[in-house]
Amino acid sequence: MASRIGVYVCHCGTNIAGRVDSSGVARFAAGLKNVAVARDYKFMCSDPGQDLIIKDIKEMGLTRVVVASCSPRLHEKTFQKACQRGGLNPFLFQMTCIREHCSWVVADPVEATAKARNLVAAAVSRVNHHDELYSRVETVHPDVVVVGGGIAGIQAALDIAKSGHKVHLVERSPSIGGHMTQFDKTFPTLDCAACISTPKMVAVAQEPNINLMTMSEVVEVKGYVGNYSLKIKTSPRYVNQDLCTGCGLCMEKCPKSVPSEFEEGIGLRKAIHRNSPQSVPNTPVIDPATCIYLVKGKCGACQKNCPSQAIDFTQKESFLDLQAGTIVLATGFDIMDPTALSQYGFGRYPEVYTGLQFERLNNAVGPTGGKIVMKNGKPPQSVAIIHCVGSRDKKHFEYCSRVCCMYALKYDHLIKDKVGHGAQVYNFYIDMRCFGKGYEEFYRRVQEEGVAFIRGRPAEVTDQAQTPEEEGKLVVVGEDTLLGRTVRVPVDMVILCTAMKARADAGEVARVFGISQGQDGFFLEEHPKLGPVSTATDGIFLAGTCQGPKDIPDAVAHASGGAGQALSLAARGLVSISPTVSWINPDICIGCKMCIGLCAYSAIEFDERRKVSVINEAMCKGCGSCAGHCPSGAAQVRHFNEKQIFAEMEGLLGPAPPAPLPVPPPAAATATGATRAV
Amino acid sequence: MPELNVMQEAQSAPTPDAGFEPAIVAFVCNWCTYTAADLAGTARMVQSPNVRLIRMMCTGMVDPKYIIKALLDGADAVLISGCHPGDCHYINGNYKARRRVKLLAEILPRFGIDKRRLKLTWVGASEGNEFAATVNRFAAEIKDLGPIDTRRLRVR
């Protein structure tokens, strides 16, 4: 029986119709083989648009549907569901994109319309060969894995755990809390970072539904949405967490001091160390690279002095397998090393700090006990803050890091507050971006505190004095672009607001989890606007700054979003899995086993009795490696089989299109239609 | 077959036609290049209308016979584009495509088809600008190369 196809061409307001003659394309489609009805409509994705399809399926007995509108990545599901509501199998539908790939990118309306006709002809030709397919329903493992224990990971883990689902929180470093634990105050409210983050950290430790794994990394991910199995590598801490009381005696007795990573290199730590007494867990960790016992085999001062015999030098790396239904990635960001911007003298002049170093200088448990002092112990009388170091810079990172303006304002206030109002503070900025709740108000308040704002990216920081006032100072040389003249500002201290960047190993993490990175290196979300927390891989969600620079409120909101998405899968307990997987026709298969070696998922087995290869549909992801290679043509991907692709190509390259049917008399209804008996 | 040699000569000395609008079929993977094409569209990056996309799930499922069929059916060129090496959504499908395209490109000239008519590129999901540039560059190349000879041989 010939199919009866309904073709629907969308105007998308003027997005498509502004360039493509949508009505003309519909009239053209009405003349194509097997097309029973072709209509055009203002917004096909709207309720009345979808109702058109449903009504036609029911009243005209359509057996196939084609929609020409936006990208199928946006609305394919919408229309598949509409077909389903009309009683048609959703796979008897084909969508073709005449917006992103046509009306928006072809300048000439005639050419755009011609291309749209070609694309519609291809879709009509293809849909003739579509088969009914049925999605598989699988159970979703109720547990969720959250990777990364910064504020985003903590928020996601707590949100999920509250619902009663078990969460495995995997953190690479010895304790959770992430970058937020390094901060002293938070903008714009000036709450103390520790006061708001430590209760959350403690809540994680006390939550029975959270299995906290520190010193741990995910090294392997297998499976698919609902049924992931992960391999977790746990590095040795050399301190038994069950025995340790967190008294800290070991750290007092340890003879080895090295620069602390947590203090951003401006403070020291011992070989056995922890970030702060508030760390969760507060068990110290021995750094095997600097511990004298682990390097040279003697010392053991910590072991001798530990009152609870918790030191255990025999600990080894261990591996654990976990099952989970969904995964939330909250792996955070790195701070750019400003050494690359040699003009600012970081690493050369001791009084040039990064923003994060200044946070530690400010922090009550930091190396100076929260006093803003220079290396000579005296408070700086003048400070320059250079914004956008590495950010908004084509040579480094093109994007805006989104937090620097605000934390610079916070520093302005803190310097005025701690050093005194006599201290001069100069901000070198490009634009002030104070977009959040209460941010603009905070900007105004800091302006009123007498802070100077100089618009322009400084050329350099130098110690070469030109006048007596510049002697012994760091001179920031730049241009005040508002006044149109060069400035030389001598200061005691310079703070660089360095860019937030993707983690150095983000590429490796993306590979392990099978997700993509954007051009900026951060993980790529499914859709920049409507799918900011999901990824192209079902069941893997993003939380916080691993997706892009964010401040704390945005990271927390994003994390709650990711948690919500993971939870909706976990709570439902069922997920429908696309049936578009491979199938090997046993009547054609010659048993050459070529496909078995090609399959990246080991989803093909050989049936010795029948001497044919067989697909395991639960493991097949539908990549079509087998179908692309099968010498006999037995392996085919459902919904992407040879007949369908050939037909699509024939439509795309078909003979010169027939002349469109004459314009129908204007219809009273909102939709215009052209029908033809088949 | 002497016809083959004739065709090869015709290929080696193309006569660029000013009004020639090539038809180019592009097999692009759903995860990277199709997404990049969407991005290029959203960013309104003007592209040559000669390139028409066929969405595949992965370049690894592009059977060489699809390419041959396209070229015989009147496509002046075929573009295959997927994820960058190492970024394949299906682990390594793009490597399989690379092998097949390389072999096919060696065989095509024996049938009188210039191997410049087959191109494989990697365009990642975030590279909308790269996609638009690839399309425009390839369309210009094929315009210079002139129409494919199989067009003449087509049975209408």
Short mmCIF file of N, CA, C and O in Angstrom, two decimals, chain A residues 323-387:
data_model
loop_
_atom_site.label_atom_id
_atom_site.label_comp_id
_atom_site.label_asym_id
_atom_site.label_seq_id
_atom_site.Cartn_x
_atom_site.Cartn_y
_atom_site.Cartn_z
N GLN A 323 27.78 1.03 40.67
CA GLN A 323 26.67 1.06 39.72
C GLN A 323 25.87 2.33 39.99
O GLN A 323 25.67 2.68 41.15
N ALA A 324 25.44 2.98 38.94
CA ALA A 324 24.61 4.17 39.12
C ALA A 324 23.76 4.37 37.88
O ALA A 324 24.10 3.93 36.79
N GLY A 325 22.63 5.04 38.10
CA GLY A 325 21.74 5.30 36.98
C GLY A 325 22.09 6.57 36.24
O GLY A 325 21.97 6.67 35.02
N THR A 326 22.54 7.58 37.01
CA THR A 326 22.86 8.87 36.41
C THR A 326 24.13 9.44 37.04
O THR A 326 24.53 9.00 38.13
N ILE A 327 24.71 10.38 36.35
CA ILE A 327 25.98 10.97 36.80
C ILE A 327 25.88 12.49 36.71
O ILE A 327 25.37 13.03 35.73
N VAL A 328 26.33 13.17 37.76
CA VAL A 328 26.40 14.63 37.73
C VAL A 328 27.87 15.01 37.79
O VAL A 328 28.59 14.62 38.71
N LEU A 329 28.32 15.77 36.80
CA LEU A 329 29.71 16.20 36.78
C LEU A 329 29.81 17.60 37.36
O LEU A 329 29.14 18.52 36.88
N ALA A 330 30.65 17.75 38.39
CA ALA A 330 30.85 19.06 39.00
C ALA A 330 32.34 19.23 39.25
O ALA A 330 32.79 19.36 40.37
N THR A 331 33.11 19.18 38.17
CA THR A 331 34.56 19.10 38.32
C THR A 331 35.23 20.47 38.42
O THR A 331 36.44 20.54 38.58
N GLY A 332 34.45 21.55 38.29
CA GLY A 332 35.00 22.87 38.59
C GLY A 332 35.94 23.45 37.55
O GLY A 332 35.92 23.06 36.39
N PHE A 333 36.75 24.40 38.01
CA PHE A 333 37.59 25.18 37.11
C PHE A 333 39.01 25.26 37.64
O PHE A 333 39.28 24.90 38.78
N ASP A 334 39.91 25.76 36.81
CA ASP A 334 41.27 26.10 37.23
C ASP A 334 41.43 27.61 37.10
O ASP A 334 40.70 28.25 36.36
N ILE A 335 42.41 28.14 37.83
CA ILE A 335 42.74 29.56 37.67
C ILE A 335 43.93 29.65 36.72
O ILE A 335 44.88 28.87 36.81
N MET A 336 43.85 30.59 35.82
CA MET A 336 44.93 30.77 34.86
C MET A 336 46.20 31.20 35.59
O MET A 336 46.16 31.98 36.53
N ASP A 337 47.32 30.66 35.12
CA ASP A 337 48.61 31.09 35.67
C ASP A 337 49.04 32.36 34.92
O ASP A 337 49.28 32.32 33.71
N PRO A 338 49.11 33.50 35.64
CA PRO A 338 49.38 34.75 34.92
C PRO A 338 50.84 34.95 34.53
O PRO A 338 51.19 36.00 34.00
N THR A 339 51.69 33.95 34.78
CA THR A 339 53.10 34.09 34.38
C THR A 339 53.20 34.35 32.88
O THR A 339 54.11 35.03 32.42
N ALA A 340 52.23 33.78 32.14
CA ALA A 340 52.26 33.94 30.69
C ALA A 340 52.13 35.41 30.28
O ALA A 340 52.65 35.82 29.25
N LEU A 341 51.44 36.21 31.10
CA LEU A 341 51.34 37.64 30.82
C LEU A 341 52.53 38.33 31.50
O LEU A 341 52.38 38.96 32.55
N SER A 342 53.69 38.18 30.90
CA SER A 342 54.92 38.60 31.59
C SER A 342 54.94 40.10 31.86
O SER A 342 55.65 40.56 32.74
N GLN A 343 54.14 40.88 31.10
CA GLN A 343 54.16 42.33 31.31
C GLN A 343 53.67 42.73 32.70
O GLN A 343 53.95 43.82 33.17
N TYR A 344 52.93 41.83 33.37
CA TYR A 344 52.43 42.18 34.69
C TYR A 344 53.36 41.70 35.81
O TYR A 344 53.08 41.91 36.98
N GLY A 345 54.43 41.02 35.43
CA GLY A 345 55.50 40.73 36.39
C GLY A 345 55.16 39.72 37.46
O GLY A 345 55.85 39.66 38.49
N PHE A 346 54.14 38.91 37.25
CA PHE A 346 53.82 37.91 38.27
C PHE A 346 54.95 36.89 38.34
O PHE A 346 55.41 36.40 37.31
N GLY A 347 55.41 36.62 39.55
CA GLY A 347 56.53 35.70 39.70
C GLY A 347 57.86 36.44 39.70
O GLY A 347 58.87 35.94 40.17
N ARG A 348 57.86 37.68 39.16
CA ARG A 348 59.09 38.47 39.11
C ARG A 348 59.09 39.47 40.26
O ARG A 348 60.08 39.66 40.94
N TYR A 349 57.96 40.13 40.46
CA TYR A 349 57.84 41.08 41.56
C TYR A 349 57.06 40.41 42.69
O TYR A 349 55.94 39.92 42.46
N PRO A 350 57.63 40.37 43.90
CA PRO A 350 56.96 39.64 44.98
C PRO A 350 55.60 40.23 45.36
O PRO A 350 54.75 39.53 45.91
N GLU A 351 55.39 41.52 45.08
CA GLU A 351 54.12 42.13 45.51
C GLU A 351 53.04 42.07 44.42
O GLU A 351 52.08 42.83 44.46
N VAL A 352 53.20 41.20 43.44
CA VAL A 352 52.13 40.98 42.46
C VAL A 352 51.46 39.66 42.83
O VAL A 352 52.12 38.61 42.88
N TYR A 353 50.16 39.71 43.11
CA TYR A 353 49.42 38.53 43.57
C TYR A 353 48.31 38.16 42.59
O TYR A 353 47.80 39.03 41.88
N THR A 354 47.92 36.90 42.61
CA THR A 354 46.70 36.54 41.89
C THR A 354 45.53 36.79 42.83
O THR A 354 45.71 36.93 44.05
N GLY A 355 44.34 36.81 42.28
CA GLY A 355 43.15 37.02 43.09
C GLY A 355 43.03 35.97 44.18
O GLY A 355 42.71 36.28 45.33
N LEU A 356 43.33 34.72 43.83
CA LEU A 356 43.18 33.64 44.80
C LEU A 356 44.23 33.76 45.91
O LEU A 356 43.95 33.45 47.08
N GLN A 357 45.43 34.25 45.56
CA GLN A 357 46.45 34.47 46.60
C GLN A 357 45.98 35.56 47.56
O GLN A 357 46.16 35.46 48.77
N PHE A 358 45.36 36.59 46.98
CA PHE A 358 44.87 37.68 47.84
C PHE A 358 43.75 37.18 48.74
O PHE A 358 43.63 37.61 49.89
N GLU A 359 42.92 36.23 48.22
CA GLU A 359 41.88 35.63 49.08
C GLU A 359 42.53 35.00 50.31
O GLU A 359 42.03 35.12 51.43
N ARG A 360 43.65 34.30 50.10
CA ARG A 360 44.31 33.63 51.22
C ARG A 360 44.92 34.65 52.17
O ARG A 360 44.92 34.47 53.39
N LEU A 361 45.44 35.75 51.60
CA LEU A 361 46.02 36.82 52.41
C LEU A 361 44.95 37.42 53.34
O LEU A 361 45.24 37.88 54.43
N ASN A 362 43.74 37.39 52.85
CA ASN A 362 42.62 37.98 53.53
C ASN A 362 41.98 37.05 54.53
O ASN A 362 41.22 37.46 55.40
N ASN A 363 42.25 35.74 54.36
CA ASN A 363 41.49 34.74 55.09
C ASN A 363 42.00 34.60 56.52
O ASN A 363 43.21 34.55 56.76
N ALA A 364 41.07 34.55 57.43
CA ALA A 364 41.42 34.50 58.85
C ALA A 364 42.30 33.30 59.19
O ALA A 364 43.10 33.35 60.12
N VAL A 365 42.19 32.20 58.44
CA VAL A 365 43.06 31.05 58.72
C VAL A 365 44.17 30.96 57.66
O VAL A 365 44.84 29.96 57.55
N GLY A 366 44.36 32.03 56.91
CA GLY A 366 45.41 32.06 55.89
C GLY A 366 46.78 32.31 56.52
O GLY A 366 46.91 32.41 57.74
N PRO A 367 47.81 32.45 55.69
CA PRO A 367 49.17 32.57 56.19
C PRO A 367 49.44 33.81 57.03
O PRO A 367 50.36 33.82 57.84
N THR A 368 48.64 34.86 56.84
CA THR A 368 48.87 36.07 57.64
C THR A 368 47.79 36.25 58.70
O THR A 368 47.70 37.32 59.32
N GLY A 369 46.97 35.26 58.88
CA GLY A 369 45.89 35.36 59.86
C GLY A 369 44.87 36.41 59.48
O GLY A 369 44.19 36.99 60.33
N GLY A 370 44.75 36.67 58.19
CA GLY A 370 43.72 37.58 57.72
C GLY A 370 44.16 39.02 57.64
O GLY A 370 43.36 39.90 57.33
N LYS A 371 45.47 39.28 57.90
CA LYS A 371 45.96 40.67 57.79
C LYS A 371 46.43 40.90 56.36
O LYS A 371 47.15 40.09 55.80
N ILE A 372 46.00 42.04 55.80
CA ILE A 372 46.48 42.37 54.45
C ILE A 372 47.83 43.05 54.61
O ILE A 372 47.91 44.23 54.95
N VAL A 373 48.89 42.26 54.42
CA VAL A 373 50.23 42.82 54.57
C VAL A 373 51.09 42.38 53.40
O VAL A 373 50.84 41.36 52.77
N MET A 374 52.14 43.16 53.18
CA MET A 374 53.08 42.80 52.13
C MET A 374 54.08 41.80 52.68
O MET A 374 54.04 41.44 53.86
N LYS A 375 55.01 41.39 51.84
CA LYS A 375 55.99 40.39 52.27
C LYS A 375 56.85 40.94 53.43
O LYS A 375 57.36 40.19 54.23
N ASN A 376 56.98 42.28 53.51
CA ASN A 376 57.77 42.88 54.60
C ASN A 376 56.95 43.06 55.88
O ASN A 376 57.42 43.65 56.84
N GLY A 377 55.72 42.58 55.87
CA GLY A 377 54.90 42.63 57.07
C GLY A 377 54.11 43.92 57.26
O GLY A 377 53.32 44.04 58.18
N LYS A 378 54.35 44.90 56.36
CA LYS A 378 53.62 46.16 56.50
C LYS A 378 52.39 46.16 55.60
O LYS A 378 52.42 45.60 54.51
N PRO A 379 51.32 46.83 56.04
CA PRO A 379 50.15 46.89 55.17
C PRO A 379 50.42 47.81 53.97
O PRO A 379 51.11 48.81 54.12
N PRO A 380 49.90 47.45 52.79
CA PRO A 380 50.13 48.29 51.61
C PRO A 380 49.34 49.59 51.72
O PRO A 380 48.19 49.58 52.16
N GLN A 381 49.94 50.70 51.34
CA GLN A 381 49.23 51.98 51.39
C GLN A 381 48.52 52.27 50.08
O GLN A 381 47.65 53.14 50.01
N SER A 382 48.91 51.55 49.04
CA SER A 382 48.22 51.72 47.75
C SER A 382 48.23 50.37 47.02
O SER A 382 49.22 49.65 47.05
N VAL A 383 47.08 50.07 46.42
CA VAL A 383 46.93 48.78 45.74
C VAL A 383 46.31 49.01 44.37
O VAL A 383 45.38 49.81 44.24
N ALA A 384 46.86 48.32 43.34
CA ALA A 384 46.22 48.37 42.02
C ALA A 384 45.60 47.00 41.76
O ALA A 384 46.23 45.97 42.03
N ILE A 385 44.36 47.01 41.28
CA ILE A 385 43.70 45.75 40.93
C ILE A 385 43.51 45.76 39.42
O ILE A 385 42.86 46.66 38.87
N ILE A 386 44.10 44.80 38.74
CA ILE A 386 44.00 44.74 37.28
C ILE A 386 42.94 43.70 36.92
O ILE A 386 43.08 42.52 37.24
N HIS A 387 41.88 44.17 36.28
CA HIS A 387 40.78 43.27 35.88
C HIS A 387 41.14 42.56 34.58
O HIS A 387 42.04 42.97 33.87
#
